[in-house]
PDB file of C-alpha atoms in Angstrom:
ATOM      1  CA  MET A 523       6.629  -9.974 -19.037  1.00 40.00           C
ATOM      2  CA  ALA A 524       4.287  -7.469 -16.684  1.00 44.00           C
ATOM      3  CA  ASN A 525       3.124  -5.135 -19.110  1.00 54.00           C
ATOM      4  CA  ASP A 526       3.395  -1.549 -18.757  1.00 63.00           C
ATOM      5  CA  GLN A 527       0.940  -0.640 -16.155  1.00 73.00           C
ATOM      6  CA  GLY A 528       2.785  -3.120 -13.830  1.00 84.00           C
ATOM      7  CA  ARG A 529       0.736  -6.025 -11.577  1.00 93.00           C
ATOM      8  CA  ARG A 530      -2.155  -5.396  -9.307  1.00 95.00           C
ATOM      9  CA  VAL A 531      -0.594  -6.946  -5.950  1.00 97.00           C
ATOM     10  CA  PHE A 532      -3.417  -8.634  -3.667  1.00 98.00           C
ATOM     11  CA  LEU A 533      -3.204  -9.414  -0.079  1.00 97.00           C
ATOM     12  CA  LEU A 534      -5.459 -12.388   0.774  1.00 98.00           C
ATOM     13  CA  ASN A 535      -6.340 -12.681   4.344  1.00 97.00           C
ATOM     14  CA  PRO A 536      -2.714 -11.086   5.786  1.00 96.00           C
ATOM     15  CA  PRO A 537      -2.818 -11.977   9.984  1.00 93.00           C
ATOM     16  CA  SER A 538      -4.693  -8.926  11.406  1.00 90.00           C
ATOM     17  CA  VAL A 539      -1.484  -7.799  13.436  1.00 89.00           C
ATOM     18  CA  VAL A 540       0.535  -7.107  10.180  1.00 92.00           C
ATOM     19  CA  GLU A 541      -1.619  -5.852   7.726  1.00 93.00           C
ATOM     20  CA  GLN A 542      -1.759  -2.442   7.840  1.00 93.00           C
ATOM     21  CA  ASP A 543       1.932  -2.354   8.029  1.00 94.00           C
ATOM     22  CA  LEU A 544       2.477  -4.514   5.544  1.00 94.00           C
ATOM     23  CA  ILE A 545       0.246  -2.493   3.196  1.00 95.00           C
ATOM     24  CA  GLU A 546       1.889   1.138   4.456  1.00 94.00           C
ATOM     25  CA  ALA A 547       5.301  -0.432   3.518  1.00 94.00           C
ATOM     26  CA  LEU A 548       3.925  -1.365  -0.331  1.00 95.00           C
ATOM     27  CA  LEU A 549       2.486   1.294  -0.727  1.00 95.00           C
ATOM     28  CA  ALA A 550       5.935   3.408  -0.199  1.00 94.00           C
ATOM     29  CA  ALA A 551       7.060   1.181  -2.701  1.00 95.00           C
ATOM     30  CA  GLU A 552       4.825   2.548  -5.125  1.00 95.00           C
ATOM     31  CA  TYR A 553       2.876  -1.172  -6.240  1.00 96.00           C
ATOM     32  CA  GLU A 554      -0.677  -1.274  -6.833  1.00 95.00           C
ATOM     33  CA  VAL A 555      -1.706  -2.812  -3.429  1.00 96.00           C
ATOM     34  CA  TYR A 556      -5.606  -4.439  -2.686  1.00 97.00           C
ATOM     35  CA  LEU A 557      -6.781  -6.228   0.236  1.00 97.00           C
ATOM     36  CA  LEU A 558      -9.124  -9.095  -0.061  1.00 97.00           C
ATOM     37  CA  LYS A 559     -10.443 -10.784   2.867  1.00 95.00           C
ATOM     38  CA  ASP A 560     -12.846 -13.671   1.385  1.00 96.00           C
ATOM     39  CA  PRO A 561     -10.669 -16.356  -0.168  1.00 96.00           C
ATOM     40  CA  GLU A 562     -13.870 -17.805  -2.029  1.00 95.00           C
ATOM     41  CA  ARG A 563     -14.399 -14.188  -3.771  1.00 95.00           C
ATOM     42  CA  ALA A 564     -11.322 -13.678  -4.233  1.00 96.00           C
ATOM     43  CA  ARG A 565     -11.230 -16.637  -6.965  1.00 95.00           C
ATOM     44  CA  SER A 566     -13.710 -14.127  -8.977  1.00 95.00           C
ATOM     45  CA  VAL A 567     -11.122 -11.221  -8.484  1.00 96.00           C
ATOM     46  CA  PHE A 568      -7.724 -12.997  -9.530  1.00 97.00           C
ATOM     47  CA  ALA A 569      -9.957 -14.704 -12.111  1.00 96.00           C
ATOM     48  CA  ARG A 570     -10.734 -11.274 -13.745  1.00 95.00           C
ATOM     49  CA  TYR A 571      -7.061  -9.726 -12.844  1.00 95.00           C
ATOM     50  CA  PRO A 572      -5.300 -12.882 -13.768  1.00 94.00           C
ATOM     51  CA  ASP A 573      -2.035 -11.233 -14.326  1.00 93.00           C
ATOM     52  CA  SER A 574      -1.741 -10.191 -10.377  1.00 96.00           C
ATOM     53  CA  ILE A 575       0.540 -11.159  -7.757  1.00 97.00           C
ATOM     54  CA  ALA A 576      -1.521 -12.393  -4.254  1.00 97.00           C
ATOM     55  CA  PHE A 577       0.446 -13.234  -1.441  1.00 97.00           C
ATOM     56  CA  ILE A 578      -1.718 -15.149   0.640  1.00 98.00           C
ATOM     57  CA  GLY A 579      -1.881 -15.602   4.362  1.00 97.00           C
ATOM     58  CA  ILE A 580      -2.814 -19.038   5.828  1.00 97.00           C
ATOM     59  CA  ASP A 581      -2.493 -18.845   9.907  1.00 96.00           C
ATOM     60  CA  SER A 582      -6.960 -18.390   9.939  1.00 93.00           C
ATOM     61  CA  ARG A 583      -9.627 -19.508   7.840  1.00 92.00           C
ATOM     62  CA  PHE A 584      -8.713 -22.806   6.524  1.00 95.00           C
ATOM     63  CA  ASP A 585      -6.619 -25.863   8.197  1.00 95.00           C
ATOM     64  CA  GLU A 586      -3.036 -26.318   6.205  1.00 93.00           C
ATOM     65  CA  SER A 587      -4.788 -28.856   4.157  1.00 95.00           C
ATOM     66  CA  GLY A 588      -7.271 -26.437   2.723  1.00 97.00           C
ATOM     67  CA  TRP A 589      -4.938 -23.834   2.235  1.00 97.00           C
ATOM     68  CA  GLN A 590      -2.971 -26.474   0.498  1.00 97.00           C
ATOM     69  CA  ARG A 591      -5.805 -27.490  -1.707  1.00 97.00           C
ATOM     70  CA  TYR A 592      -6.680 -24.088  -2.542  1.00 97.00           C
ATOM     71  CA  ILE A 593      -3.523 -22.507  -3.836  1.00 97.00           C
ATOM     72  CA  ARG A 594      -3.437 -25.651  -5.830  1.00 97.00           C
ATOM     73  CA  GLY A 595      -6.490 -24.651  -7.082  1.00 96.00           C
ATOM     74  CA  LEU A 596      -5.552 -21.220  -8.224  1.00 96.00           C
ATOM     75  CA  LEU A 597      -2.467 -22.649  -9.835  1.00 95.00           C
ATOM     76  CA  SER A 598      -4.327 -25.160 -12.137  1.00 95.00           C
ATOM     77  CA  ASN A 599      -7.515 -23.567 -13.176  1.00 94.00           C
ATOM     78  CA  LYS A 600      -7.027 -22.002 -16.290  1.00 93.00           C
ATOM     79  CA  SER A 601      -8.345 -18.879 -15.886  1.00 94.00           C
ATOM     80  CA  THR A 602      -6.059 -18.028 -12.865  1.00 93.00           C
ATOM     81  CA  GLY A 603      -3.623 -20.175 -13.347  1.00 86.00           C
ATOM     82  CA  ASP A 604      -1.656 -17.198 -14.129  1.00 92.00           C
ATOM     83  CA  LEU A 605      -1.701 -15.616 -11.127  1.00 96.00           C
ATOM     84  CA  ARG A 606       1.787 -15.130  -8.953  1.00 96.00           C
ATOM     85  CA  ILE A 607       1.348 -16.721  -5.440  1.00 97.00           C
ATOM     86  CA  GLY A 608       3.685 -15.827  -2.032  1.00 97.00           C
ATOM     87  CA  VAL A 609       2.664 -17.302   1.051  1.00 97.00           C
ATOM     88  CA  LEU A 610       2.661 -15.311   4.724  1.00 97.00           C
ATOM     89  CA  SER A 611       2.525 -17.532   7.715  1.00 96.00           C
ATOM     90  CA  TYR A 612       3.693 -17.136  11.681  1.00 95.00           C
ATOM     91  CA  ASN A 613       5.055 -20.908  11.012  1.00 94.00           C
ATOM     92  CA  ASN A 614       8.559 -21.221   9.833  1.00 90.00           C
ATOM     93  CA  ASP A 615       8.821 -24.763   9.979  1.00 93.00           C
ATOM     94  CA  ARG A 616      11.236 -25.570   6.925  1.00 94.00           C
ATOM     95  CA  ALA A 617       9.476 -28.493   5.572  1.00 96.00           C
ATOM     96  CA  LEU A 618       6.180 -25.989   5.720  1.00 96.00           C
ATOM     97  CA  ALA A 619       8.053 -23.512   3.327  1.00 96.00           C
ATOM     98  CA  GLU A 620       9.180 -26.500   1.120  1.00 96.00           C
ATOM     99  CA  LYS A 621       5.972 -27.996   0.204  1.00 96.00           C
ATOM    100  CA  TYR A 622       4.339 -24.436  -1.251  1.00 97.00           C
ATOM    101  CA  LEU A 623       7.696 -23.631  -2.961  1.00 96.00           C
ATOM    102  CA  MET A 624       8.754 -26.747  -4.264  1.00 96.00           C
ATOM    103  CA  GLU A 625       5.710 -29.075  -4.573  1.00 96.00           C
ATOM    104  CA  ILE A 626       2.786 -26.737  -5.003  1.00 96.00           C
ATOM    105  CA  GLY A 627       4.707 -23.708  -6.892  1.00 95.00           C
ATOM    106  CA  ALA A 628       4.077 -20.985  -4.871  1.00 95.00           C
ATOM    107  CA  GLN A 629       6.114 -18.421  -7.044  1.00 93.00           C
ATOM    108  CA  CYS A 630       6.764 -15.017  -4.840  1.00 95.00           C
ATOM    109  CA  GLY A 631       8.074 -16.618  -1.768  1.00 94.00           C
ATOM    110  CA  PHE A 632       7.089 -18.258   1.536  1.00 95.00           C
ATOM    111  CA  VAL A 633       7.227 -15.557   3.819  1.00 95.00           C
ATOM    112  CA  ALA A 634       8.053 -16.466   7.218  1.00 93.00           C
ATOM    113  CA  LEU A 635       6.484 -13.613   9.446  1.00 93.00           C
ATOM    114  CA  LYS A 636       8.443 -14.356  12.450  1.00 89.00           C
ATOM    115  CA  THR A 637      11.387 -13.285  11.213  1.00 83.00           C
ATOM    116  CA  GLY A 638       9.962  -9.894  12.077  1.00 88.00           C
ATOM    117  CA  LEU A 639       8.104  -7.074   9.477  1.00 89.00           C
ATOM    118  CA  GLN A 640      11.233  -5.173   8.099  1.00 91.00           C
ATOM    119  CA  GLU A 641      12.570  -8.928   7.318  1.00 92.00           C
ATOM    120  CA  SER A 642       9.122  -9.783   6.280  1.00 92.00           C
ATOM    121  CA  THR A 643       8.874  -6.418   4.353  1.00 94.00           C
ATOM    122  CA  ARG A 644      11.989  -7.020   2.700  1.00 93.00           C
ATOM    123  CA  ILE A 645      11.479 -10.173   1.310  1.00 93.00           C
ATOM    124  CA  MET A 646       8.393  -9.243  -0.110  1.00 95.00           C
ATOM    125  CA  LEU A 647      10.041  -6.412  -2.414  1.00 95.00           C
ATOM    126  CA  ARG A 648      12.014  -8.513  -3.838  1.00 94.00           C
ATOM    127  CA  ALA A 649       9.725 -11.031  -5.174  1.00 94.00           C
ATOM    128  CA  LEU A 650       7.568  -8.035  -6.149  1.00 94.00           C
ATOM    129  CA  GLU A 651      10.943  -6.471  -8.019  1.00 93.00           C
ATOM    130  CA  ALA A 652      11.266 -10.401  -9.482  1.00 92.00           C
ATOM    131  CA  ASN A 653       8.162 -10.536 -10.856  1.00 90.00           C
ATOM    132  CA  GLU A 654       8.096  -6.789 -12.563  1.00 88.00           C
ATOM    133  CA  ALA A 655       5.118  -6.020 -10.591  1.00 91.00           C
ATOM    134  CA  ARG A 656       5.766  -2.121 -11.156  1.00 87.00           C
ATOM    135  CA  GLY A 657       6.112  -3.178 -15.131  1.00 84.00           C
ATOM    136  CA  ARG A 658       7.775   0.583 -16.696  1.00 83.00           C
ATOM    137  CA  ARG A 659       5.036   2.966 -14.364  1.00 83.00           C
ATOM    138  CA  ARG A 660       7.151   4.347 -11.480  1.00 88.00           C
ATOM    139  CA  TYR A 661       3.618   6.060  -9.261  1.00 94.00           C
ATOM    140  CA  VAL A 662       0.683   4.568  -8.761  1.00 95.00           C
ATOM    141  CA  ARG A 663      -2.264   6.835  -9.716  1.00 94.00           C
ATOM    142  CA  ALA A 664      -5.987   6.847  -9.899  1.00 96.00           C
ATOM    143  CA  ARG A 665      -8.279   8.284 -11.640  1.00 95.00           C
ATOM    144  CA  CYS A 666     -10.984  10.617  -9.962  1.00 94.00           C
ATOM    145  CA  ALA A 667     -12.626  12.877 -13.099  1.00 92.00           C
ATOM    146  CA  GLU A 668     -16.216  10.920 -12.218  1.00 92.00           C
ATOM    147  CA  ASP A 669     -15.098  11.726  -8.368  1.00 93.00           C
ATOM    148  CA  ARG A 670     -16.763  15.091  -7.516  1.00 92.00           C
ATOM    149  CA  ALA A 671     -15.223  14.776  -4.034  1.00 94.00           C
ATOM    150  CA  THR A 672     -11.919  15.321  -4.902  1.00 97.00           C
ATOM    151  CA  THR A 673     -11.251  18.980  -5.677  1.00 97.00           C
ATOM    152  CA  PHE A 674      -9.012  21.644  -4.632  1.00 98.00           C
ATOM    153  CA  ASN A 675      -8.367  25.574  -3.996  1.00 97.00           C
ATOM    154  CA  VAL A 676      -4.916  27.532  -4.377  1.00 97.00           C
ATOM    155  CA  ASN A 677      -4.365  31.243  -3.930  1.00 95.00           C
ATOM    156  CA  LEU A 678      -3.413  32.873  -7.040  1.00 94.00           C
ATOM    157  CA  PRO A 679      -1.972  36.147  -7.527  1.00 89.00           C
ATOM    158  CA  SER A 680      -5.268  36.810  -9.523  1.00 88.00           C
ATOM    159  CA  GLY A 681      -7.155  35.721  -6.161  1.00 92.00           C
ATOM    160  CA  SER A 682      -8.717  32.735  -4.712  1.00 94.00           C
ATOM    161  CA  ALA A 683      -9.226  29.526  -7.582  1.00 96.00           C
ATOM    162  CA  THR A 684     -10.930  26.145  -6.984  1.00 97.00           C
ATOM    163  CA  GLY A 685     -11.114  23.180  -9.558  1.00 97.00           C
ATOM    164  CA  ARG A 686     -11.248  19.299 -10.146  1.00 97.00           C
ATOM    165  CA  VAL A 687      -8.839  16.436  -9.296  1.00 98.00           C
ATOM    166  CA  LEU A 688      -9.213  14.505 -12.352  1.00 97.00           C
ATOM    167  CA  ASP A 689      -6.178  11.994 -11.817  1.00 96.00           C
ATOM    168  CA  ILE A 690      -3.616  11.741  -9.379  1.00 98.00           C
ATOM    169  CA  SER A 691      -0.596  10.138  -7.739  1.00 97.00           C
ATOM    170  CA  SER A 692       2.277  11.032  -4.970  1.00 97.00           C
ATOM    171  CA  VAL A 693       3.771  12.828  -7.576  1.00 97.00           C
ATOM    172  CA  GLY A 694       1.432  15.360  -9.013  1.00 98.00           C
ATOM    173  CA  MET A 695      -1.680  15.405  -9.992  1.00 98.00           C
ATOM    174  CA  ALA A 696      -4.072  16.437 -13.576  1.00 98.00           C
ATOM    175  CA  ALA A 697      -6.668  19.291 -12.813  1.00 97.00           C
ATOM    176  CA  ARG A 698      -9.081  21.453 -14.277  1.00 97.00           C
ATOM    177  CA  PHE A 699     -10.032  24.690 -12.993  1.00 97.00           C
ATOM    178  CA  SER A 700     -13.393  25.749 -12.025  1.00 95.00           C
ATOM    179  CA  SER A 701     -12.975  28.934 -14.475  1.00 93.00           C
ATOM    180  CA  TYR A 702     -10.014  30.094 -16.692  1.00 91.00           C
ATOM    181  CA  VAL A 703      -6.962  31.169 -15.464  1.00 92.00           C
ATOM    182  CA  ASP A 704      -3.358  32.205 -16.959  1.00 89.00           C
ATOM    183  CA  LEU A 705      -0.898  29.722 -15.951  1.00 93.00           C
ATOM    184  CA  PRO A 706       2.036  29.229 -17.464  1.00 94.00           C
ATOM    185  CA  ALA A 707       4.553  26.543 -17.794  1.00 95.00           C
ATOM    186  CA  LYS A 708       6.438  26.550 -14.089  1.00 96.00           C
ATOM    187  CA  SER A 709       4.446  28.570 -12.162  1.00 96.00           C
ATOM    188  CA  VAL A 710       4.278  27.795  -8.178  1.00 96.00           C
ATOM    189  CA  LEU A 711       1.444  27.007  -6.430  1.00 96.00           C
ATOM    190  CA  ARG A 712       1.522  27.755  -2.753  1.00 95.00           C
ATOM    191  CA  ASP A 713       0.004  25.843  -0.227  1.00 95.00           C
ATOM    192  CA  ILE A 714      -2.616  23.946  -2.572  1.00 97.00           C
ATOM    193  CA  GLN A 715      -5.385  22.351  -0.337  1.00 98.00           C
ATOM    194  CA  LEU A 716      -6.441  18.930  -2.018  1.00 98.00           C
ATOM    195  CA  LYS A 717      -9.894  17.921  -0.339  1.00 98.00           C
ATOM    196  CA  LEU A 718      -9.781  14.736  -1.015  1.00 97.00           C
ATOM    197  CA  HIS A 719     -12.856  13.095   0.269  1.00 95.00           C
ATOM    198  CA  ALA A 720     -12.734  13.674   4.314  1.00 93.00           C
ATOM    199  CA  THR A 721      -8.730  13.905   3.925  1.00 96.00           C
ATOM    200  CA  LEU A 722      -7.440  17.928   3.464  1.00 97.00           C
ATOM    201  CA  VAL A 723      -3.962  17.631   2.302  1.00 97.00           C
ATOM    202  CA  HIS A 724      -1.503  20.860   2.115  1.00 97.00           C
ATOM    203  CA  VAL A 725       1.278  20.498  -0.706  1.00 97.00           C
ATOM    204  CA  ASP A 726       2.936  23.298  -2.854  1.00 97.00           C
ATOM    205  CA  GLY A 727       3.275  22.293  -6.705  1.00 97.00           C
ATOM    206  CA  VAL A 728       4.200  24.128  -9.557  1.00 98.00           C
ATOM    207  CA  ILE A 729       3.097  23.555 -12.873  1.00 97.00           C
ATOM    208  CA  LEU A 730       4.555  21.330 -16.052  1.00 96.00           C
ATOM    209  CA  GLY A 731       2.393  22.515 -18.383  1.00 95.00           C
ATOM    210  CA  ARG A 732      -1.333  21.285 -20.278  1.00 95.00           C
ATOM    211  CA  ARG A 733      -2.332  18.182 -21.567  1.00 92.00           C
ATOM    212  CA  GLU A 734      -1.775  18.723 -25.317  1.00 89.00           C
ATOM    213  CA  ASP A 735      -5.317  16.979 -26.052  1.00 91.00           C
ATOM    214  CA  ASP A 736      -7.301  19.218 -23.555  1.00 92.00           C
ATOM    215  CA  ALA A 737      -5.746  22.509 -23.138  1.00 89.00           C
ATOM    216  CA  GLY A 738      -7.764  23.096 -20.062  1.00 93.00           C
ATOM    217  CA  VAL A 739      -6.011  20.185 -17.878  1.00 96.00           C
ATOM    218  CA  PHE A 740      -3.511  21.540 -16.157  1.00 97.00           C
ATOM    219  CA  ILE A 741       0.023  19.349 -15.070  1.00 97.00           C
ATOM    220  CA  VAL A 742       1.042  20.433 -11.424  1.00 98.00           C
ATOM    221  CA  LEU A 743       4.183  18.801  -9.640  1.00 98.00           C
ATOM    222  CA  PHE A 744       3.985  18.353  -6.048  1.00 98.00           C
ATOM    223  CA  GLN A 745       7.166  19.762  -4.523  1.00 96.00           C
ATOM    224  CA  TYR A 746       7.172  18.271  -0.620  1.00 94.00           C
ATOM    225  CA  ARG A 747       9.172  20.237   1.754  1.00 88.00           C
ATOM    226  CA  LYS A 748      11.849  18.493   3.252  1.00 87.00           C
ATOM    227  CA  GLY A 749      11.266  16.047   5.459  1.00 84.00           C
ATOM    228  CA  GLU A 750       7.920  16.099   5.120  1.00 87.00           C
ATOM    229  CA  GLN A 751       6.186  13.167   5.145  1.00 90.00           C
ATOM    230  CA  LYS A 752       2.104  13.258   5.978  1.00 95.00           C
ATOM    231  CA  PRO A 753       1.335  15.164   2.842  1.00 96.00           C
ATOM    232  CA  ARG A 754       2.443  12.229   0.467  1.00 96.00           C
ATOM    233  CA  HIS A 755       1.495   9.599   2.642  1.00 95.00           C
ATOM    234  CA  GLN A 756      -2.102  11.168   2.736  1.00 97.00           C
ATOM    235  CA  ILE A 757      -2.315  11.051  -0.885  1.00 97.00           C
ATOM    236  CA  ARG A 758      -0.825   7.316  -1.382  1.00 97.00           C
ATOM    237  CA  ARG A 759      -3.658   6.279   1.373  1.00 96.00           C
ATOM    238  CA  PHE A 760      -6.073   7.923  -0.954  1.00 97.00           C
ATOM    239  CA  ILE A 761      -4.852   6.247  -4.022  1.00 97.00           C
ATOM    240  CA  HIS A 762      -5.230   2.918  -2.576  1.00 96.00           C
ATOM    241  CA  ALA A 763      -8.957   3.771  -1.161  1.00 96.00           C
ATOM    242  CA  ALA A 764      -9.854   4.794  -4.758  1.00 95.00           C
ATOM    243  CA  LEU A 765      -8.721   1.650  -6.257  1.00 95.00           C
ATOM    244  CA  GLN A 766      -9.783  -1.001  -3.339  1.00 96.00           C
ATOM    245  CA  ARG A 767     -13.169   0.490  -4.024  1.00 94.00           C
ATOM    246  CA  GLN A 768     -12.969  -0.826  -7.570  1.00 91.00           C
ATOM    247  CA  ILE A 769     -12.494  -3.847  -6.045  1.00 94.00           C
ATOM    248  CA  ASP A 770     -14.689  -3.945  -3.435  1.00 93.00           C
ATOM    249  CA  SER A 771     -17.521  -2.957  -5.672  1.00 90.00           C
ATOM    250  CA  LEU A 772     -16.868  -5.682  -7.872  1.00 84.00           C
ATOM    251  CA  ALA A 773     -20.060  -8.759  -8.050  1.00 51.00           C
TER     252      ALA A 773
END
């Protein structure tokens, strides 16, 4: 069973032509997605997060036998044996797919990219759902309390106010104002300007309340305008980048 926080989803060596499209599709479905380029470095990442799912692109870096040895090794190694693996390839040879699925034991499928991005994404999402990759968590969240480059400002009836974003998901944030403000639950915040590193996001919000353990922290639910996709997309991209930096920092 996946834990409450779900499973990390890694894309290892995906074909560059579909790399960003696959990431965007998985982010839109609220999966915690990471990109890995180096198969050797990926071994240590998988050993650190063994209860994860990895979709591995087999069309470059190694030859066919090399990738088969690599994936067999991951599945047979004690430190990575719990990893769930899917295969990405433009080779739609049925015999090759059966080898990975039936003989090697790739639990998350063989995704033949020649079928088109929409079908490939559907297969991946179905595999992630079957492997409970979300757990009980509905939205991916980035914790940024230590990141001084995640701030906000908003105009209140009392004047302009600023503060720090402590954590954020595509549905809302926990935030601390720089100075005291009196905002009861259900207060509407118009045009919050989120400064997420180099990205400026404009979004409305409503105060849900304060944290029970810290009354100085407000919980804000974002309110997106009908048909407006850009702010949600920007926030998801920021969350992905923040989480990716954590993986990239691993030795």
